[in-house]
Amino acid sequence: MVTARAAATFDPDGRSAAAARGFVRDALLGWGLPEVVDDAVVLVSELVTNAVVHAGTAAEVCCLREEETVRIEVTDHHPERGLPSLGDGHRYADPDGEGGRGLLMCSALAERWGVEYAAGQKTVWFRLTLPAHVVGTRYAVPATPGSDLPSSPGPVHVAVVQLDEDGRVLAWNPDAAALFQYPAAAVLGRPWADLAVWPQSPGRGLGLTDTLRLARWEGGYGVRRADGEEVEVYGAQVRVRDTEGVPSTLCLLVLEPDRAVLRSPARTLPGERPDPTGPRLDLLAGPVDTDDLDTLLQRTVERARDLLDADAAYLLLTTDDETEFELRAAAGLNHGHRRHARFPVGTGNRYDSARLPSVHEDLSARPTGLPLLADSGMRSLVTVPLKVEGRLIGSLGIATAVPGRYDNEDALRLQFAADRVALAVESTRLTELERLRRGSLSFLVEASDLLAGTLEHEQTLALMAQMAVPTLSSWCAVYTNGDHGASAGLAFVLHEDEDRIDPLRDLLDKTPAPEAGPTHGVRFWTAPAGTAEALGLTDSPELAGLLGETVVLPLTARNRVIGLLALGVPSGVRFRQEILELAEDLSRRAALALDNSRLYSERTATSQALQRSLLPPDLPEIPGVEVDVYYQAAGEGNEVGGDFYDLFTIREGTYGFAIGDVCGTGPEAASVTGLARHSLRLLAREGLDAPQVLRRLNAAILDEGSRSRFLTLLYGELTPRPDGSTELSLVCAGHPLPLRLRTDGRVDRAATPQPLLGVMDDLDLTAEHLVLSPGEVLLCVTDGVTERREGRRMLGDDGLAEVLTGCTGLTAGAVALRVQRAVERFAPEPPSDDMAILTLRVPTQHTA
């Protein structure tokens, strides 16, 4: 006897075999026959391929459900093709050949099969035996309509309870007293919350108070009787107002077995299929907040759990590539699986298909392939897919510790509810994805701005870690490559909990650094967990729950790996794909910033070392003369300045000093500075006087050709005399003139200007002589002092002379410090030019 029939025709093209497979699969699953789906699909695929490819005609597929078998027929319109022989050497019987392979498979897989000929057509048919049903799992299919009558052994009591606006009992009928064993006098005025056992978790979803304010509601919950026993009831309530407009709630209650008395008949909206399973389940129960996906999902699983009287519920959403489920909400599952844990969509078990509603009657008899429920104590499970326009977007499951608790009716009621909530979930998820996308862009823009705001190597390392924690991970470690191919070394560690930074660093110090690997992509890294296990630290308080999934990303800049970025999350947590993609974007930006900071640090170190080499390491002590020098390079130290000074011994009793300024900065200026400083010492010690020394230096500078730079220089020789004074011989070649501070506070120029060096071949230079008496000061500066500006104002020679006038009686060091402070205070901005100050003072008391 045929109990169901499904038929379809497929055109003779290459896509027909796939379409036929889908048609047969849907038909058999729709009839609740998953056990024969695989064999039927294989056979139909071969037979339809024979018809549309080899015979070149359309194929008609007809599925017939019989009492104990399924018969499937494939008809084509090319009957002259012969029936293959299964015993002779005919080519159709060759298992490796193309022709006749479908018939060979029919003989191997089907209980019975055959070929029937008619005018202009040929039909190949086969029968598959339906296996006997066993306790375990089955797909949910619509049940045969029937009556749902009360099951109470005696009279059905309908309790009528009226509640005021505050949820207190206003009215209590005799049936309520009979059901709950409370007389009316004992409950009038009491809060309904004292008696009702509401299944909703406190603070999550729709509570009792909010439910009582709904216009209409029905569902199941518990009521505590006078003897303390809790009874399950099914209730229907309506919100009413009296003649004065005061609201109250009227509740009708029956015992759970009598719920058919109150349960509303199903209503079908226009264009919607009817629900034959009973009253609708409303998983939304209120307006949908499209800005908060997590709240929507959590509210959905809690209502699904409560409305179907389950012990636990969960909701999975598919990843972007639809190959994995991600746990997004759960209720009643208190073990180790955390939110965003992932599970494969296909488990290989035909009963665990996520694309159809399923009823798992006893998980102990046939465990599900979902590790989420392992060791949870759940026995019965119902799962339904969430689909939008035929595309799988998630799965909703409810479970209880009682075996055999759910049937097809429960699964289909949940499926109808899931169909209604799926669109809201998908809409909210798309909103969340758009928000995440914009947030990711904002995050990357902010990260780029912060990383571009510094060139300090250590600060860049810290910024990288701070951008990653806690936005991307709970902890972060940065490894940088050593010099000359050395392995990467741990450079920085950060954890969202500061108390765990030191234990984490200790563990990573004991863990071999990850290999450099490819120049892009995310790699999982298990070495820290392995080290902790090997050292017996897995259960230590410092590392408890610390090491979950860990990934490593290469820091690639300028086509080479300069380091590694390790990110980790707590145990039981997995990285979401969008987080990993965001981490890859961050690593690329961070790598470039890190390489820039490395290059800058190296350049700064080189410049500072070169700058130090251009200045004298120590100043000689000159008997009878106080000497002090202040030197400050402008900028951040990445350029070698052009200002220099020197003080050296020419011969016993005679000393040379110089202060100069080379045009420009950088390597060219540094080369001229080094040439000038070392040439001065060499030439002065050859016995040349000051003009001869500068003429020879001028020639050496001009010999540099295109690398030469002009140079302003104040060079002098000083000789302390027995009477306590000091004799000086000076040549000021284009340099700011030295100033002489006399003991009475007068300031005058100690030299006259002469041509600068590095411009003309023949220089007419003359030495100028003066004697510094005890208490007098000679001040020599570079143009960074005299040309200090604020807007249009400039300190100049006159301003410097005014500062020096107030330095009478001060030591050489005090004079230099006062001049330096005056320069800094002249303008609020920091100095933009190098600055050198050389002070010589003859003390008023001299000990020979």
Short mmCIF file of N, CA and C in Angstrom, two decimals, residues 595-691:
data_model
loop_
_atom_site.label_atom_id
_atom_site.label_comp_id
_atom_site.label_asym_id
_atom_site.label_seq_id
_atom_site.Cartn_x
_atom_site.Cartn_y
_atom_site.Cartn_z
N ASP A 595 59.30 48.36 13.24
CA ASP A 595 60.51 48.47 12.43
C ASP A 595 60.96 49.91 12.31
N ASN A 596 60.01 50.83 12.18
CA ASN A 596 60.37 52.25 12.15
C ASN A 596 61.04 52.67 13.46
N SER A 597 60.49 52.21 14.58
CA SER A 597 61.09 52.57 15.86
C SER A 597 62.46 51.95 16.02
N ARG A 598 62.63 50.74 15.49
CA ARG A 598 63.96 50.11 15.55
C ARG A 598 64.96 50.91 14.73
N LEU A 599 64.58 51.26 13.51
CA LEU A 599 65.48 52.04 12.66
C LEU A 599 65.78 53.40 13.28
N TYR A 600 64.75 54.01 13.87
CA TYR A 600 64.96 55.31 14.50
C TYR A 600 65.90 55.18 15.70
N SER A 601 65.69 54.15 16.51
CA SER A 601 66.55 53.95 17.67
C SER A 601 67.99 53.70 17.25
N GLU A 602 68.16 52.89 16.20
CA GLU A 602 69.52 52.64 15.72
C GLU A 602 70.15 53.92 15.19
N ARG A 603 69.36 54.70 14.46
CA ARG A 603 69.90 55.94 13.91
C ARG A 603 70.22 56.92 15.03
N THR A 604 69.34 56.99 16.01
CA THR A 604 69.59 57.90 17.13
C THR A 604 70.85 57.49 17.89
N ALA A 605 70.97 56.17 18.13
CA ALA A 605 72.16 55.70 18.84
C ALA A 605 73.42 56.00 18.05
N THR A 606 73.36 55.81 16.73
CA THR A 606 74.52 56.11 15.89
C THR A 606 74.84 57.61 15.92
N SER A 607 73.79 58.43 15.81
CA SER A 607 74.00 59.87 15.82
C SER A 607 74.57 60.35 17.15
N GLN A 608 74.02 59.80 18.23
CA GLN A 608 74.52 60.23 19.54
C GLN A 608 75.96 59.79 19.76
N ALA A 609 76.29 58.56 19.27
CA ALA A 609 77.67 58.12 19.40
C ALA A 609 78.60 58.99 18.58
N LEU A 610 78.17 59.35 17.36
CA LEU A 610 78.97 60.24 16.53
C LEU A 610 79.09 61.62 17.15
N GLN A 611 77.98 62.09 17.72
CA GLN A 611 78.00 63.41 18.35
C GLN A 611 78.99 63.43 19.52
N ARG A 612 78.96 62.35 20.31
CA ARG A 612 79.89 62.28 21.44
C ARG A 612 81.34 62.23 20.98
N SER A 613 81.55 61.58 19.81
CA SER A 613 82.93 61.51 19.31
C SER A 613 83.45 62.85 18.83
N LEU A 614 82.56 63.79 18.55
CA LEU A 614 82.97 65.11 18.08
C LEU A 614 83.19 66.09 19.21
N LEU A 615 82.94 65.67 20.44
CA LEU A 615 83.13 66.53 21.61
C LEU A 615 84.22 65.92 22.47
N PRO A 616 84.97 66.76 23.17
CA PRO A 616 86.05 66.22 24.01
C PRO A 616 85.48 65.39 25.15
N PRO A 617 86.11 64.23 25.45
CA PRO A 617 85.59 63.39 26.53
C PRO A 617 85.72 64.05 27.89
N ASP A 618 86.84 64.75 28.13
CA ASP A 618 87.08 65.41 29.42
C ASP A 618 87.73 66.76 29.17
N LEU A 619 87.49 67.66 30.08
CA LEU A 619 88.12 68.98 30.01
C LEU A 619 89.34 69.00 30.93
N PRO A 620 90.45 69.48 30.43
CA PRO A 620 91.63 69.55 31.30
C PRO A 620 91.47 70.64 32.37
N GLU A 621 92.09 70.43 33.50
CA GLU A 621 92.11 71.45 34.54
C GLU A 621 93.25 72.42 34.26
N ILE A 622 92.89 73.72 34.24
CA ILE A 622 93.88 74.77 33.94
C ILE A 622 94.17 75.52 35.23
N PRO A 623 95.38 75.50 35.70
CA PRO A 623 95.71 76.23 36.94
C PRO A 623 95.43 77.72 36.78
N GLY A 624 94.70 78.28 37.71
CA GLY A 624 94.42 79.70 37.71
C GLY A 624 93.28 80.11 36.81
N VAL A 625 92.54 79.17 36.21
CA VAL A 625 91.42 79.52 35.33
C VAL A 625 90.26 78.56 35.60
N GLU A 626 89.06 79.13 35.81
CA GLU A 626 87.85 78.32 35.91
C GLU A 626 87.25 78.16 34.51
N VAL A 627 86.92 76.94 34.17
CA VAL A 627 86.33 76.65 32.86
C VAL A 627 85.03 75.88 33.06
N ASP A 628 83.97 76.27 32.32
CA ASP A 628 82.73 75.49 32.35
C ASP A 628 82.09 75.54 30.97
N VAL A 629 81.46 74.43 30.60
CA VAL A 629 80.86 74.29 29.28
C VAL A 629 79.43 73.78 29.45
N TYR A 630 78.52 74.36 28.70
CA TYR A 630 77.16 73.83 28.59
C TYR A 630 76.89 73.56 27.12
N TYR A 631 76.43 72.34 26.82
CA TYR A 631 76.15 71.97 25.44
C TYR A 631 74.79 71.30 25.38
N GLN A 632 73.94 71.71 24.39
CA GLN A 632 72.62 71.10 24.20
C GLN A 632 72.34 71.01 22.72
N ALA A 633 72.08 69.75 22.24
CA ALA A 633 71.70 69.55 20.84
C ALA A 633 70.20 69.71 20.71
N ALA A 634 69.78 70.37 19.65
CA ALA A 634 68.34 70.58 19.44
C ALA A 634 67.72 69.31 18.87
N GLY A 635 66.37 69.25 18.87
CA GLY A 635 65.65 68.13 18.28
C GLY A 635 65.65 66.93 19.21
N GLU A 636 65.38 65.73 18.60
CA GLU A 636 65.21 64.50 19.36
C GLU A 636 66.47 63.65 19.36
N GLY A 637 67.58 64.19 18.89
CA GLY A 637 68.82 63.45 18.97
C GLY A 637 69.11 62.55 17.80
N ASN A 638 68.28 62.61 16.75
CA ASN A 638 68.52 61.72 15.61
C ASN A 638 69.39 62.38 14.55
N GLU A 639 69.79 63.62 14.73
CA GLU A 639 70.67 64.32 13.80
C GLU A 639 71.92 64.77 14.55
N VAL A 640 73.06 64.60 13.90
CA VAL A 640 74.30 65.10 14.49
C VAL A 640 74.34 66.60 14.28
N GLY A 641 74.50 67.34 15.38
CA GLY A 641 74.51 68.80 15.31
C GLY A 641 75.80 69.35 14.74
N GLY A 642 75.76 70.64 14.37
CA GLY A 642 76.95 71.28 13.81
C GLY A 642 77.75 72.05 14.83
N ASP A 643 77.24 72.27 16.04
CA ASP A 643 77.96 73.01 17.07
C ASP A 643 78.97 72.10 17.76
N PHE A 644 80.13 72.64 18.09
CA PHE A 644 81.12 71.87 18.83
C PHE A 644 81.98 72.82 19.66
N TYR A 645 82.72 72.24 20.56
CA TYR A 645 83.67 73.00 21.38
C TYR A 645 84.84 72.08 21.68
N ASP A 646 85.95 72.69 22.16
CA ASP A 646 87.12 71.89 22.53
C ASP A 646 87.98 72.72 23.48
N LEU A 647 88.71 72.01 24.30
CA LEU A 647 89.67 72.62 25.23
C LEU A 647 90.77 71.59 25.43
N PHE A 648 92.00 71.96 25.10
CA PHE A 648 93.07 70.98 25.11
C PHE A 648 94.39 71.66 25.47
N THR A 649 95.36 70.84 25.81
CA THR A 649 96.70 71.34 26.15
C THR A 649 97.54 71.41 24.88
N ILE A 650 98.13 72.59 24.63
CA ILE A 650 99.03 72.74 23.48
C ILE A 650 100.45 72.37 23.89
N ARG A 651 100.90 72.94 24.92
CA ARG A 651 102.19 72.65 25.52
C ARG A 651 102.09 73.03 26.98
N GLU A 652 103.10 72.76 27.73
CA GLU A 652 103.05 73.03 29.16
C GLU A 652 102.85 74.53 29.40
N GLY A 653 101.74 74.82 30.14
CA GLY A 653 101.44 76.20 30.49
C GLY A 653 100.59 76.92 29.47
N THR A 654 100.35 76.35 28.31
CA THR A 654 99.55 77.00 27.27
C THR A 654 98.45 76.03 26.83
N TYR A 655 97.25 76.55 26.69
CA TYR A 655 96.08 75.73 26.38
C TYR A 655 95.32 76.35 25.21
N GLY A 656 94.75 75.51 24.40
CA GLY A 656 93.92 75.97 23.31
C GLY A 656 92.44 75.73 23.59
N PHE A 657 91.60 76.62 23.11
CA PHE A 657 90.14 76.43 23.24
C PHE A 657 89.49 76.86 21.95
N ALA A 658 88.36 76.26 21.66
CA ALA A 658 87.65 76.57 20.43
C ALA A 658 86.16 76.35 20.64
N ILE A 659 85.36 77.12 19.96
CA ILE A 659 83.92 76.92 19.90
C ILE A 659 83.47 77.29 18.50
N GLY A 660 82.75 76.39 17.82
CA GLY A 660 82.42 76.62 16.43
C GLY A 660 81.06 76.09 16.05
N ASP A 661 80.69 76.42 14.82
CA ASP A 661 79.38 76.01 14.30
C ASP A 661 79.54 75.75 12.81
N VAL A 662 79.31 74.46 12.42
CA VAL A 662 79.37 74.07 11.01
C VAL A 662 77.98 74.26 10.41
N CYS A 663 77.95 74.74 9.19
CA CYS A 663 76.67 74.93 8.51
C CYS A 663 75.98 73.59 8.30
N GLY A 664 74.69 73.50 8.72
CA GLY A 664 73.90 72.30 8.48
C GLY A 664 74.05 71.27 9.57
N THR A 665 73.38 70.12 9.32
CA THR A 665 73.44 68.99 10.24
C THR A 665 73.63 67.72 9.44
N GLY A 666 73.78 66.61 10.11
CA GLY A 666 73.89 65.33 9.44
C GLY A 666 75.33 64.91 9.19
N PRO A 667 75.50 63.85 8.40
CA PRO A 667 76.84 63.29 8.20
C PRO A 667 77.84 64.27 7.60
N GLU A 668 77.42 65.11 6.61
CA GLU A 668 78.36 66.05 6.00
C GLU A 668 78.86 67.06 7.01
N ALA A 669 77.92 67.59 7.81
CA ALA A 669 78.33 68.54 8.84
C ALA A 669 79.23 67.86 9.87
N ALA A 670 78.90 66.60 10.20
CA ALA A 670 79.71 65.88 11.19
C ALA A 670 81.13 65.68 10.68
N SER A 671 81.28 65.39 9.37
CA SER A 671 82.63 65.19 8.84
C SER A 671 83.47 66.45 8.95
N VAL A 672 82.85 67.62 8.69
CA VAL A 672 83.59 68.88 8.81
C VAL A 672 83.89 69.17 10.28
N THR A 673 82.94 68.87 11.16
CA THR A 673 83.17 69.09 12.59
C THR A 673 84.36 68.26 13.07
N GLY A 674 84.37 66.95 12.70
CA GLY A 674 85.49 66.11 13.10
C GLY A 674 86.80 66.59 12.52
N LEU A 675 86.78 67.03 11.25
CA LEU A 675 87.98 67.55 10.62
C LEU A 675 88.49 68.78 11.37
N ALA A 676 87.57 69.68 11.71
CA ALA A 676 87.98 70.91 12.39
C ALA A 676 88.56 70.62 13.77
N ARG A 677 87.87 69.80 14.55
CA ARG A 677 88.32 69.55 15.92
C ARG A 677 89.71 68.89 15.95
N HIS A 678 89.88 67.86 15.16
CA HIS A 678 91.15 67.13 15.20
C HIS A 678 92.27 67.94 14.53
N SER A 679 91.94 68.70 13.49
CA SER A 679 92.96 69.54 12.84
C SER A 679 93.46 70.62 13.79
N LEU A 680 92.55 71.23 14.56
CA LEU A 680 92.96 72.26 15.51
C LEU A 680 93.99 71.72 16.49
N ARG A 681 93.75 70.58 17.04
CA ARG A 681 94.68 70.00 18.02
C ARG A 681 96.05 69.71 17.35
N LEU A 682 96.00 69.10 16.17
CA LEU A 682 97.23 68.73 15.50
C LEU A 682 98.06 69.96 15.12
N LEU A 683 97.40 70.95 14.50
CA LEU A 683 98.13 72.13 14.03
C LEU A 683 98.65 72.97 15.19
N ALA A 684 97.84 73.12 16.24
CA ALA A 684 98.29 73.93 17.39
C ALA A 684 99.50 73.30 18.04
N ARG A 685 99.54 71.99 18.10
CA ARG A 685 100.68 71.32 18.75
C ARG A 685 101.91 71.27 17.85
N GLU A 686 101.77 71.69 16.59
CA GLU A 686 102.92 71.80 15.71
C GLU A 686 103.63 73.13 15.88
N GLY A 687 103.15 73.98 16.79
CA GLY A 687 103.81 75.26 17.07
C GLY A 687 103.29 76.42 16.26
N LEU A 688 102.23 76.23 15.49
CA LEU A 688 101.66 77.33 14.70
C LEU A 688 100.86 78.25 15.60
N ASP A 689 100.87 79.55 15.22
CA ASP A 689 100.06 80.48 16.00
C ASP A 689 98.61 80.38 15.55
N ALA A 690 97.74 81.15 16.22
CA ALA A 690 96.29 81.04 15.97
C ALA A 690 95.92 81.35 14.52
N PRO A 691 96.40 82.46 13.88
CA PRO A 691 96.03 82.70 12.48
C PRO A 691 96.51 81.60 11.55
#
